[in-house]
Amino acid sequence: MRRLSARANDIGRSRLVVAGPYLWLLLFFLAPFLIVLKISVSHDVIAQPPYAPVLDPSKGWAGMREFVGGLDLQNYAYVFGDAIFHESVLQSLVIAAVSTLIILLIGYPIAYGMARAPRRLRPLLLIAVILPFWTSFLIRVYAWMGILAREGFLNQTLRALGLIDEPLELLSTNTAVYIGIVYSYLPFMVLPLYAVLEKTDESLLEAAADLGAPPWKSFWLVTFPLSLPGIVAGSLLCFIPAVGEFVIPDLLGGSETLMLGKTLWTEFSVNRSWTVSAAVAVLMLIVLVGPILVYQHMQARSFEGGR
Amino acid sequence: MMRRLLVAVAAAFSLAALAAVAQERVVNVYNWSDYIDPKVLEEFTRETGIKVRYDVFDSNEVLETKVLAGKSGYDVIVPSQTYLNRMIQADVLLKLDPSKIPNLKHAWPEITRRLATYDPGNAHAVNYMWGTTGIGYNVGKIKERLGTTPIDTWNLVFRPENLAKFKNCGIHMLDAADEMIPAALKFLGIDPDSKKTADIEKAGALLMQLRGNVKKFHSSEYINALAGGEICLVVGWSGDIFQARNRAKEAAAKTGKPAVEIDYALPKEGALMWFDSFAIPKDAEHVEEAHIFINFMMRPEIAARNTNFVAYASGNLEAQKFVDKEILNNRSIYPDQATFKLLYTVTPYAQDVQRVVTRVWTRVKSGR
């Protein structure tokens, strides 16, 4: 009996602990999301606020009914029928996926090298990967504008070396967007990969070698499969934010760059349509729910596996 | 964008701090960046005892979004023509009290008359500065490609074979449909103020032929891009281009390298006029101080000092007596009578036409 009640007490306490984060999410995620959702089913008007209808509690039930009657899905219909939006979704997914692949190809050898480095060097290497975070993300992207510009650092260097005669057009192109994303998100790939690779049991590799496997084969049959969770985690950590990236396509991209984050910004800040931009925001969230769920699932499984 | 965000956050904090000392007389001014002689503000405070809390924006859209969201905390704002008109439609601007702005008598009647297109009866706004949308260029690079062919014509921009000559030195255009479409219509010989879908589509088709040569459609990046030699040609706002010229000079002074020479051409076929005008939001807390501020800015000597500082034409006619000769005689800033007649204004698009314009413009920008 005593043990049972103690357990009930424990459950009560742990519920209380769990309530904290839930309350946080409710207040700072769900409530704002509902507001955005509401705006997305409203209409643009030239007024303050620039959408209608607005709920007026003083009008009671009739006002409520009028309010609900004024909502519809026309913004979604508009966005769905809009070639620009289709193109933005497609381009965002392609740019994010290709960038993630490039990041993986660059990040894997880095993480592998770090995990195989002498133990005393590893903290130093880890700091080197994290170091860029000490400078603001925005400033680092601005720095790339300086590097890639027509009269920028890269073109000047290449010209000084005699490798090119005419400056390369890099800034304001999709190539610059790729460079920006690969550079910015590389640490998000290296860190989870390193965490997994570092834990790899070296005796497994010794066993493989003893059984006659050449190094490439033991890498492919032992190390690589064991690092899969790190690959998936790192890829999702890069892919998910890259899809919604705004700063990089805005600063480094050109007129052909159409990514969701930029389309959303254009709808809000240039076209000043709060309602259409809210609809785009909701749709962007839906596009990202799939990969986020996969990531959550992976995390949960690796927690369970660790226990 | 982040910079705007930071400015907004900083502004929010400073406003909160100001609320704490409610006794002090203040006026919260929200103006375009680099748009005033800072000494004028000091003088205003010295003379009236009213403290100026001065914040800046760099796009009308940001201003409109803040004001329409409500409780912006600003007492004096400086929207441009069509944005001013939308704010009046949204009923967020206060009707000014002319008895509190006696210096209105110095206003330039012709400018006031044209401003009435956007502010019927001139009830809500007082013009601060005005200018035109034309061609900014890098003098050296354009000469290389054009020789002595004149640059002050829309032919240069709107004939694809002409524009292509500048592709390899970089071209920017304003990301502003309500400026670029009227300019294209003007070139096509159609009324720039046309609201017909067919006309807007025609302008779109013309711009579509040009877009391949345009590196970027952006409304503020061209200042630095022009100053830094990143681009050689831009369709932009007169004042911004003069600002680019100043930045290039400053940069040259700092580095010791020869300055990139930049100039502005007002197309002889006519160009769009823009007006940045003082207005007071309805939810302003310091209405009295706001009127005093606007009145002070309308003093001819003060208006002239601002014009001398930023090199834009003042909406204040009397101020011309005090404006530097170099600025007053610059035909791209103070156009002669013949050119002045060719400058046009356009009325804002209604909400449904705005959608068409937005669509056409997005297609132009993205090439789809």
XYZ file of C-alpha atoms in Angstrom:
675
model
C 0.000 0.000 0.000
C 2.681 2.441 1.022
C 4.699 1.731 -2.051
C 1.669 2.276 -4.263
C 0.856 5.675 -2.828
C 4.496 6.688 -3.054
C 4.337 5.815 -6.707
C 1.161 7.809 -7.217
C 2.955 10.696 -5.578
C 5.864 10.261 -7.965
C 3.535 10.294 -10.930
C 1.892 13.448 -9.636
C 5.240 15.118 -9.255
C 6.466 14.065 -12.666
C 3.229 15.335 -14.193
C 3.913 18.676 -12.574
C 7.405 18.681 -14.046
C 6.038 17.823 -17.483
C 3.371 20.527 -17.196
C 6.070 23.223 -17.279
C 7.239 22.609 -20.837
C 3.665 22.028 -21.978
C 2.566 25.328 -20.530
C 5.498 26.974 -22.252
C 4.531 25.427 -25.600
C 0.898 26.361 -25.092
C 1.750 29.980 -24.362
C 4.551 30.585 -26.829
C 3.774 28.184 -29.635
C 0.125 27.156 -29.735
C -1.403 30.542 -28.883
C 0.616 32.476 -31.504
C -0.046 29.707 -34.009
C -3.794 30.003 -33.455
C -3.576 33.748 -34.047
C -1.691 33.148 -37.313
C -4.234 30.485 -38.267
C -7.068 32.922 -37.637
C -5.447 35.642 -39.736
C -4.909 33.121 -42.536
C -8.664 32.615 -42.900
C -9.421 36.356 -42.800
C -9.486 38.940 -45.605
C -7.146 41.820 -46.381
C -8.609 45.262 -45.803
C -7.101 48.730 -45.687
C -7.679 49.346 -42.007
C -6.167 48.921 -38.597
C -5.599 46.000 -38.155
C -5.222 45.255 -41.888
C -7.496 42.196 -41.894
C -11.132 41.432 -41.230
C -13.223 40.193 -39.522
C -12.023 41.028 -36.031
C -13.758 39.410 -33.078
C -15.681 41.930 -31.015
C -16.668 40.284 -27.726
C -19.025 43.151 -26.828
C -21.417 42.086 -29.593
C -22.101 38.727 -27.919
C -23.366 35.724 -29.831
C -24.490 37.588 -32.911
C -21.037 39.118 -33.227
C -19.496 35.702 -32.776
C -21.625 34.227 -35.530
C -20.852 37.136 -37.825
C -17.171 36.682 -37.070
C -17.135 32.974 -37.876
C -19.233 33.583 -41.004
C -16.616 36.062 -42.232
C -13.844 33.462 -42.231
C -13.079 31.338 -45.269
C -10.312 29.486 -47.051
C -9.891 31.852 -50.006
C -6.271 32.640 -49.111
C -5.437 28.948 -49.224
C -7.255 28.591 -52.544
C -5.266 31.550 -53.828
C -1.938 30.180 -52.619
C -2.653 26.691 -53.975
C -3.532 28.081 -57.376
C -0.404 30.215 -57.427
C 2.510 29.053 -59.586
C 4.926 31.146 -57.522
C 4.010 29.221 -54.400
C 4.411 25.833 -56.119
C 7.798 26.913 -57.395
C 8.821 28.167 -53.925
C 7.926 24.868 -52.279
C 9.759 22.905 -54.940
C 12.826 25.137 -54.932
C 12.997 25.209 -51.122
C 12.869 21.411 -50.954
C 15.425 20.975 -53.741
C 17.848 23.583 -52.364
C 17.516 22.188 -48.840
C 17.951 18.569 -50.000
C 20.919 19.221 -52.274
C 22.581 21.418 -49.641
C 22.056 18.716 -47.030
C 23.699 16.160 -49.306
C 26.695 18.448 -49.884
C 26.931 19.135 -46.153
C 26.904 15.386 -45.503
C 29.676 14.786 -48.030
C 31.825 17.505 -46.459
C 30.762 16.935 -42.859
C 31.259 13.180 -42.706
C 35.026 13.203 -43.355
C 35.406 16.087 -40.888
C 33.489 14.236 -38.164
C 35.331 11.013 -38.970
C 38.693 12.717 -38.780
C 37.752 14.309 -35.462
C 36.590 11.022 -33.989
C 39.828 9.318 -35.070
C 42.070 12.156 -33.863
C 44.201 11.649 -30.742
C 42.015 11.941 -27.670
C 43.718 15.061 -26.315
C 43.161 16.933 -29.587
C 39.436 16.234 -29.769
C 38.175 19.009 -27.440
C 40.216 21.488 -29.455
C 38.739 20.263 -32.734
C 35.269 20.394 -31.235
C 35.800 24.013 -30.236
C 36.983 24.764 -33.771
C 33.670 23.470 -35.133
C 31.611 25.470 -32.632
C 33.726 28.614 -32.867
C 31.799 30.256 -35.750
C 28.714 30.412 -33.502
C 30.477 33.038 -31.438
C 29.875 35.473 -34.282
C 26.324 36.418 -35.179
C 24.830 34.343 -37.978
C 23.736 37.508 -39.782
C 27.229 38.962 -39.745
C 28.692 35.747 -41.122
C 26.206 35.808 -44.014
C 27.029 39.477 -44.616
C 30.685 38.498 -44.726
C 29.868 36.107 -47.554
C 28.385 39.032 -49.473
C 31.795 40.667 -49.232
C 33.575 37.495 -50.301
C 31.339 36.695 -53.272
C 30.768 40.214 -54.628
C 31.951 41.177 -58.107
C 34.794 43.212 -56.619
C 34.893 40.919 -53.624
C 37.629 38.984 -51.911
C 37.232 35.788 -53.959
C 37.215 37.479 -57.367
C 40.164 39.690 -56.438
C 42.160 36.687 -55.280
C 41.347 34.618 -58.363
C 42.243 37.544 -60.589
C 45.492 38.179 -58.744
C 46.379 34.526 -59.266
C 45.624 34.877 -62.959
C 42.966 32.162 -62.898
C 40.193 34.361 -64.305
C 40.031 37.500 -66.438
C 36.382 38.434 -65.934
C 34.943 38.422 -62.396
C 32.707 35.448 -61.591
C 29.030 36.248 -61.043
C 28.415 34.614 -57.693
C 26.534 37.042 -55.484
C 22.776 37.176 -56.125
C 22.670 33.683 -57.630
C 21.473 30.303 -56.380
C 25.110 29.179 -56.206
C 25.663 31.775 -53.494
C 22.611 30.445 -51.651
C 24.091 26.936 -51.720
C 27.431 28.227 -50.464
C 25.706 30.141 -47.670
C 23.589 27.207 -46.532
C 26.424 24.673 -46.686
C 28.685 26.998 -44.721
C 26.086 27.945 -42.105
C 24.703 24.502 -41.377
C 27.878 22.419 -41.533
C 28.346 22.319 -37.727
C 24.814 20.933 -37.314
C 25.907 17.923 -39.358
C 29.374 17.505 -37.889
C 28.305 17.529 -34.232
C 25.762 14.648 -34.244
C 27.998 12.645 -36.598
C 30.957 13.157 -34.333
C 28.931 12.138 -31.285
C 27.997 8.846 -32.959
C 31.377 8.113 -34.553
C 33.251 8.808 -31.350
C 31.235 6.141 -29.547
C 32.002 3.491 -32.171
C 33.547 0.488 -30.438
C 37.037 0.123 -31.869
C 37.156 -3.569 -31.007
C 34.550 -4.115 -33.739
C 36.967 -2.656 -36.280
C 39.798 -4.768 -34.876
C 37.609 -7.836 -35.218
C 36.809 -6.912 -38.810
C 40.517 -6.488 -39.534
C 41.313 -9.805 -37.870
C 38.755 -11.476 -40.076
C 40.562 -10.105 -43.120
C 38.474 -7.080 -44.090
C 40.445 -4.290 -45.748
C 39.914 -0.858 -44.130
C 37.396 0.368 -46.739
C 35.318 -2.747 -46.237
C 35.273 -2.495 -42.481
C 34.315 1.158 -42.834
C 31.475 0.339 -45.177
C 30.221 -2.730 -43.268
C 30.852 -1.603 -39.676
C 31.454 2.124 -39.171
C 29.003 3.434 -41.715
C 25.937 1.425 -40.595
C 26.719 2.299 -36.976
C 26.818 5.999 -37.853
C 23.429 5.961 -39.603
C 21.566 7.533 -36.646
C 24.053 10.408 -36.732
C 23.588 10.809 -40.482
C 19.820 10.973 -40.174
C 19.895 13.338 -37.190
C 22.461 15.636 -38.816
C 20.620 15.635 -42.142
C 17.318 16.567 -40.553
C 18.960 19.236 -38.414
C 20.229 20.804 -41.641
C 17.280 20.085 -43.901
C 14.467 21.374 -41.688
C 15.777 24.890 -41.047
C 17.184 25.137 -44.588
C 13.701 24.689 -46.097
C 12.434 27.727 -44.214
C 15.651 29.722 -44.510
C 15.090 33.413 -45.148
C 18.254 35.372 -44.390
C 20.527 33.434 -46.752
C 18.293 33.538 -49.863
C 17.454 37.182 -49.183
C 21.023 38.399 -48.802
C 22.885 36.039 -51.131
C 20.162 35.027 -53.587
C 19.076 36.862 -56.709
C 15.831 37.425 -58.554
C 15.595 33.752 -59.593
C 15.799 32.569 -55.987
C 12.321 31.588 -54.828
C 12.311 30.006 -51.402
C 9.387 29.691 -49.020
C 10.867 31.980 -46.384
C 11.418 34.703 -48.945
C 7.998 34.263 -50.544
C 6.455 34.582 -47.101
C 8.454 37.726 -46.415
C 7.491 39.213 -49.785
C 3.809 38.557 -49.142
C 4.017 40.261 -45.766
C 6.466 43.095 -46.311
C 6.169 43.968 -49.978
C 2.618 42.966 -50.851
C 1.514 43.797 -47.308
C -0.945 40.947 -47.247
C -1.108 39.724 -43.670
C -3.684 37.096 -44.558
C -1.876 35.479 -47.503
C 1.429 35.494 -45.625
C -0.291 33.851 -42.652
C -1.632 31.158 -44.997
C 1.879 30.612 -46.400
C 3.228 30.362 -42.842
C 0.669 27.692 -41.949
C 1.422 25.746 -45.137
C 5.162 25.994 -44.511
C 4.619 24.440 -41.110
C 2.650 21.612 -42.721
C 5.438 21.008 -45.262
C 7.882 20.673 -42.378
C 5.735 18.527 -40.076
C 6.769 15.332 -41.941
C 10.543 15.673 -41.463
C 10.069 17.004 -37.922
C 8.036 13.911 -36.990
C 10.727 11.644 -38.450
C 13.323 13.469 -36.371
C 11.228 13.222 -33.203
C 10.713 9.524 -33.794
C 14.453 8.985 -34.261
C 15.273 10.910 -31.106
C 12.731 8.953 -29.076
C 14.129 5.675 -30.382
C 17.714 6.602 -29.644
C 16.684 7.598 -26.084
C 15.035 4.241 -25.600
C 18.029 2.477 -27.114
C 20.329 4.292 -24.715
C 18.381 3.183 -21.679
C 15.809 42.653 -42.222
C 17.524 41.794 -39.000
C 18.754 45.345 -38.788
C 15.191 46.591 -39.047
C 14.231 44.142 -36.364
C 17.001 45.395 -34.113
C 15.978 48.978 -34.725
C 12.422 48.029 -33.827
C 13.485 46.297 -30.634
C 15.724 49.187 -29.674
C 12.877 51.557 -30.374
C 10.477 49.545 -28.214
C 12.905 49.653 -25.299
C 13.567 53.326 -25.604
C 9.851 54.083 -25.776
C 9.252 52.073 -22.632
C 11.997 54.023 -20.927
C 10.434 57.256 -22.063
C 7.044 56.310 -20.684
C 8.656 56.179 -17.261
C 9.461 59.866 -17.349
C 6.069 61.065 -18.462
C 6.627 64.596 -17.199
C 9.263 65.339 -19.793
C 7.951 66.743 -23.077
C 8.907 64.477 -25.944
C 8.078 63.832 -29.558
C 8.680 60.409 -31.078
C 9.692 60.808 -34.706
C 9.909 57.942 -37.198
C 11.661 59.060 -40.367
C 13.639 57.592 -43.266
C 17.274 56.770 -42.564
C 19.862 59.491 -43.365
C 17.107 62.018 -43.937
C 17.774 64.974 -41.655
C 20.528 67.272 -40.475
C 21.088 65.979 -36.916
C 21.975 69.485 -35.714
C 18.437 70.587 -36.576
C 17.085 68.142 -34.030
C 19.449 69.455 -31.353
C 18.356 72.981 -32.122
C 14.682 71.997 -31.870
C 15.217 70.582 -28.387
C 17.260 73.597 -27.283
C 14.593 76.009 -28.433
C 11.393 74.206 -27.394
C 12.575 72.026 -24.525
C 10.933 69.079 -26.275
C 13.114 66.032 -26.454
C 13.183 64.245 -29.820
C 13.203 60.468 -29.798
C 14.271 59.792 -33.368
C 13.996 56.396 -35.075
C 14.560 55.475 -38.692
C 13.124 53.045 -41.226
C 14.259 52.182 -44.738
C 11.057 51.030 -46.375
C 7.486 52.254 -46.584
C 6.238 48.730 -46.101
C 7.871 48.516 -42.683
C 6.347 51.832 -41.709
C 2.891 50.838 -42.909
C 3.024 47.458 -41.215
C 3.958 49.061 -37.894
C 1.364 51.799 -38.081
C -1.452 49.456 -39.138
C -0.532 47.004 -36.398
C -1.448 49.834 -34.005
C 0.196 51.520 -31.013
C 3.386 52.215 -32.930
C 4.311 54.777 -30.277
C 5.278 57.357 -32.902
C 4.003 60.925 -33.014
C 5.409 62.010 -36.375
C 5.858 59.655 -39.322
C 7.017 60.299 -42.892
C 5.174 58.033 -45.358
C 5.506 58.355 -49.144
C 2.601 59.154 -51.465
C 0.611 55.930 -52.012
C 1.380 54.715 -48.505
C 0.152 58.002 -47.123
C -3.035 57.507 -49.083
C -3.560 53.959 -47.801
C -3.081 55.164 -44.240
C -5.716 57.841 -44.815
C -8.044 55.153 -46.206
C -7.341 52.998 -43.166
C -8.258 56.023 -41.042
C -5.128 55.903 -38.905
C -3.925 59.475 -39.501
C -4.942 62.527 -37.550
C -6.320 65.589 -39.331
C -3.688 68.262 -38.811
C -4.574 71.500 -37.079
C -3.356 74.219 -39.513
C -3.604 76.899 -36.807
C -0.757 75.115 -35.020
C 1.413 75.054 -38.141
C 1.614 78.717 -39.188
C 4.722 77.954 -41.250
C 2.486 76.116 -43.707
C 2.406 79.416 -45.562
C 5.942 78.665 -46.795
C 4.850 75.445 -48.492
C 5.411 75.103 -52.244
C 1.897 75.468 -53.749
C 2.668 73.289 -56.782
C 3.945 70.469 -54.573
C 1.020 70.833 -52.177
C -1.361 70.687 -55.134
C 0.206 67.476 -56.426
C 0.304 65.952 -52.960
C -3.470 66.424 -52.801
C -3.762 63.461 -55.210
C -2.878 61.309 -52.216
C -4.152 63.472 -49.380
C -7.458 65.005 -50.525
C -7.726 68.579 -49.297
C -4.190 68.358 -47.825
C -5.789 67.599 -44.477
C -3.363 64.985 -43.137
C 0.122 65.651 -44.445
C 2.778 68.316 -44.951
C 5.414 67.637 -47.570
C 8.945 67.313 -46.244
C 10.993 66.330 -49.283
C 10.170 65.194 -52.780
C 12.076 63.633 -55.616
C 11.859 61.448 -58.668
C 12.400 57.846 -59.743
C 15.052 57.748 -62.448
C 18.378 56.273 -63.487
C 21.422 56.026 -61.236
C 24.693 55.091 -62.848
C 28.404 54.582 -62.508
C 29.814 57.351 -64.691
C 33.023 55.568 -65.708
C 31.456 52.248 -66.642
C 28.573 53.822 -68.542
C 30.908 56.026 -70.570
C 32.944 52.968 -71.525
C 29.831 51.368 -72.978
C 27.879 54.335 -74.294
C 30.442 56.901 -75.344
C 28.593 60.174 -75.741
C 25.086 58.742 -76.209
C 22.828 60.539 -73.709
C 21.776 58.644 -70.620
C 18.784 60.733 -69.563
C 16.195 58.667 -71.422
C 14.062 55.643 -70.625
C 15.221 54.172 -73.978
C 18.348 53.158 -72.171
C 16.470 50.989 -69.712
C 13.360 49.839 -71.495
C 14.882 48.763 -74.827
C 16.180 45.265 -74.117
C 19.038 45.617 -76.645
C 20.199 48.796 -74.863
C 19.897 47.390 -71.381
C 21.834 44.265 -72.401
C 24.932 46.446 -72.858
C 25.116 46.910 -69.110
C 24.390 43.377 -68.036
C 28.060 42.596 -67.525
C 28.560 45.477 -65.114
C 25.448 44.813 -63.029
C 21.887 46.201 -63.090
C 19.457 46.608 -60.212
C 15.829 47.736 -60.275
C 13.539 48.854 -57.488
C 11.451 46.076 -56.035
C 8.410 48.343 -56.219
C 5.660 47.403 -58.636
C 3.859 50.713 -58.147
C 6.932 52.560 -59.464
C 8.256 50.220 -62.146
C 4.947 49.490 -63.875
C 4.055 53.199 -64.305
C 7.576 53.846 -65.640
C 7.182 51.009 -68.187
C 3.753 52.339 -69.174
C 5.203 55.810 -69.658
C 7.825 54.377 -71.990
C 5.125 52.491 -73.935
C 3.214 55.732 -74.387
C 0.350 54.532 -72.186
C -1.049 56.561 -69.282
C 1.239 55.646 -66.361
C -1.746 55.897 -64.036
C -3.712 53.268 -65.985
C -5.622 50.800 -63.835
C -6.617 48.541 -66.758
C -5.529 44.933 -66.444
C -4.580 44.816 -70.149
C -2.228 47.802 -69.736
C -0.643 46.402 -66.608
C -0.085 43.115 -68.450
C 1.593 45.032 -71.306
C 3.956 46.721 -68.871
C 4.613 43.312 -67.349
C 5.427 41.824 -70.758
C 7.953 44.606 -71.399
C 9.573 44.169 -67.998
C 9.648 40.432 -68.603
C 11.925 40.997 -71.626
C 14.271 43.037 -69.446
C 14.440 40.845 -66.395
C 17.164 38.564 -67.757
C 19.560 41.496 -67.657
C 18.611 42.545 -64.134
C 20.734 41.114 -61.378
C 18.381 41.935 -58.550
C 15.110 43.648 -57.797
C 15.639 45.338 -54.448
C 14.698 48.712 -52.997
C 17.658 49.532 -50.764
C 20.601 47.270 -51.547
C 21.490 49.322 -54.639
C 22.855 52.188 -52.538
C 25.814 50.124 -51.357
C 25.987 48.085 -54.562
C 26.337 51.253 -56.641
C 28.798 52.843 -54.217
C 30.881 49.672 -54.088
C 31.038 49.142 -57.869
C 28.942 45.977 -57.648
C 26.459 47.442 -60.150
C 26.693 50.199 -62.744
C 23.036 50.961 -63.474
C 19.907 51.160 -61.347
C 16.355 52.376 -61.661
C 16.016 53.944 -58.249
C 15.075 56.939 -56.152
C 16.984 60.163 -56.768
C 17.872 60.687 -53.127
C 19.199 57.176 -52.619
C 21.457 57.589 -55.617
C 22.879 60.821 -54.242
C 23.389 58.962 -51.005
C 25.307 56.261 -52.909
C 27.454 59.025 -54.397
C 28.259 60.322 -50.909
C 29.056 56.848 -49.604
C 31.423 56.218 -52.503
C 33.189 59.495 -51.686
C 33.406 58.621 -47.983
C 34.782 55.174 -48.790
C 37.372 56.678 -51.115
C 38.422 59.178 -48.480
C 38.906 56.346 -46.000
C 40.814 53.959 -48.247
C 42.691 56.513 -50.341
C 41.548 54.773 -53.534
C 39.937 56.833 -56.324
C 36.194 57.301 -55.759
C 33.606 55.486 -57.849
C 31.871 58.368 -59.624
C 28.099 58.094 -59.421
C 25.398 60.286 -60.892
C 21.655 60.468 -61.329
C 19.801 61.086 -64.587
C 16.227 62.285 -64.730
C 14.766 60.763 -67.928
C 13.652 63.485 -70.310
C 10.406 61.651 -71.184
C 9.236 62.304 -67.628
C 9.467 60.429 -64.377
C 7.416 59.537 -61.372
C 7.414 62.069 -58.556
C 7.471 60.873 -54.987
C 6.620 62.820 -51.860
C 7.732 62.041 -48.325
C 5.427 63.925 -46.012
C 4.971 64.493 -42.298
C 1.840 62.988 -40.750
C 0.603 62.257 -37.243
C -0.897 58.843 -36.379
C -4.290 58.925 -34.644
C -2.948 56.981 -31.684
C -0.056 59.427 -31.142
C 0.376 60.442 -27.516
C 2.129 63.755 -28.092
C -0.075 65.464 -30.640
C 0.759 68.977 -29.430
C 4.507 68.341 -29.626
C 4.089 66.712 -33.032
C 2.508 69.894 -34.410
C 5.299 72.000 -32.895
C 7.837 69.689 -34.517
C 6.246 69.894 -37.964
C 5.959 73.667 -37.679
C 9.636 73.914 -36.757
C 10.618 71.760 -39.737
C 8.626 74.080 -42.008
C 10.715 77.121 -41.121
C 12.433 78.075 -44.372
C 15.934 78.209 -42.827
C 15.491 74.841 -41.149
C 13.988 73.196 -44.247
C 16.902 74.528 -46.290
C 19.435 73.135 -43.864
C 17.900 69.705 -44.198
C 17.910 69.988 -47.984
C 21.544 71.098 -47.934
C 22.357 68.115 -45.767
C 20.552 65.356 -47.682
C 20.376 66.849 -51.216
C 16.673 66.365 -51.865
C 14.260 69.073 -52.983
C 12.302 70.559 -50.105
C 8.532 70.929 -50.214
C 9.149 74.370 -48.758
C 9.257 77.109 -51.417
C 10.654 79.876 -49.172
C 13.506 77.536 -48.241
C 14.959 77.924 -51.735
C 16.393 81.297 -50.672
C 18.655 79.452 -48.258
C 19.443 76.329 -50.297
C 23.021 75.952 -51.543
C 23.373 77.091 -55.162
C 24.981 73.779 -56.078
C 21.834 71.911 -55.072
C 19.352 74.493 -56.316
C 20.981 74.530 -59.749
C 21.176 70.755 -60.024
C 18.449 70.007 -62.585
C 18.131 66.437 -61.328
C 17.149 67.717 -57.878
C 15.303 70.924 -58.755
C 14.134 70.244 -62.339
C 13.588 73.162 -64.732
C 10.067 74.206 -65.680
C 9.974 72.103 -68.864
C 11.023 68.912 -67.057
C 8.813 69.693 -64.099
C 5.775 69.613 -66.396
C 6.702 66.095 -67.504
C 6.891 64.692 -63.984
C 3.829 62.638 -63.222
C 2.055 61.207 -60.216
C -0.004 58.050 -60.018
C -2.953 57.255 -57.789
C -2.953 54.156 -55.581
C -4.330 50.889 -56.898
C -7.606 49.609 -55.504
C -7.315 46.346 -53.593
C -8.393 44.115 -56.522
C -6.125 45.888 -59.037
C -3.309 45.666 -56.489
C -3.616 41.866 -56.693
C -3.150 41.974 -60.484
C -0.149 44.278 -60.092
C 1.352 42.020 -57.434
C 0.943 38.939 -59.642
C 2.437 40.587 -62.705
C 5.323 41.913 -60.644
C 6.087 38.588 -58.985
C 6.128 36.954 -62.419
C 8.570 39.584 -63.645
C 10.856 39.108 -60.660
C 10.924 35.340 -60.794
C 10.699 34.942 -64.570
C 7.677 32.660 -64.431
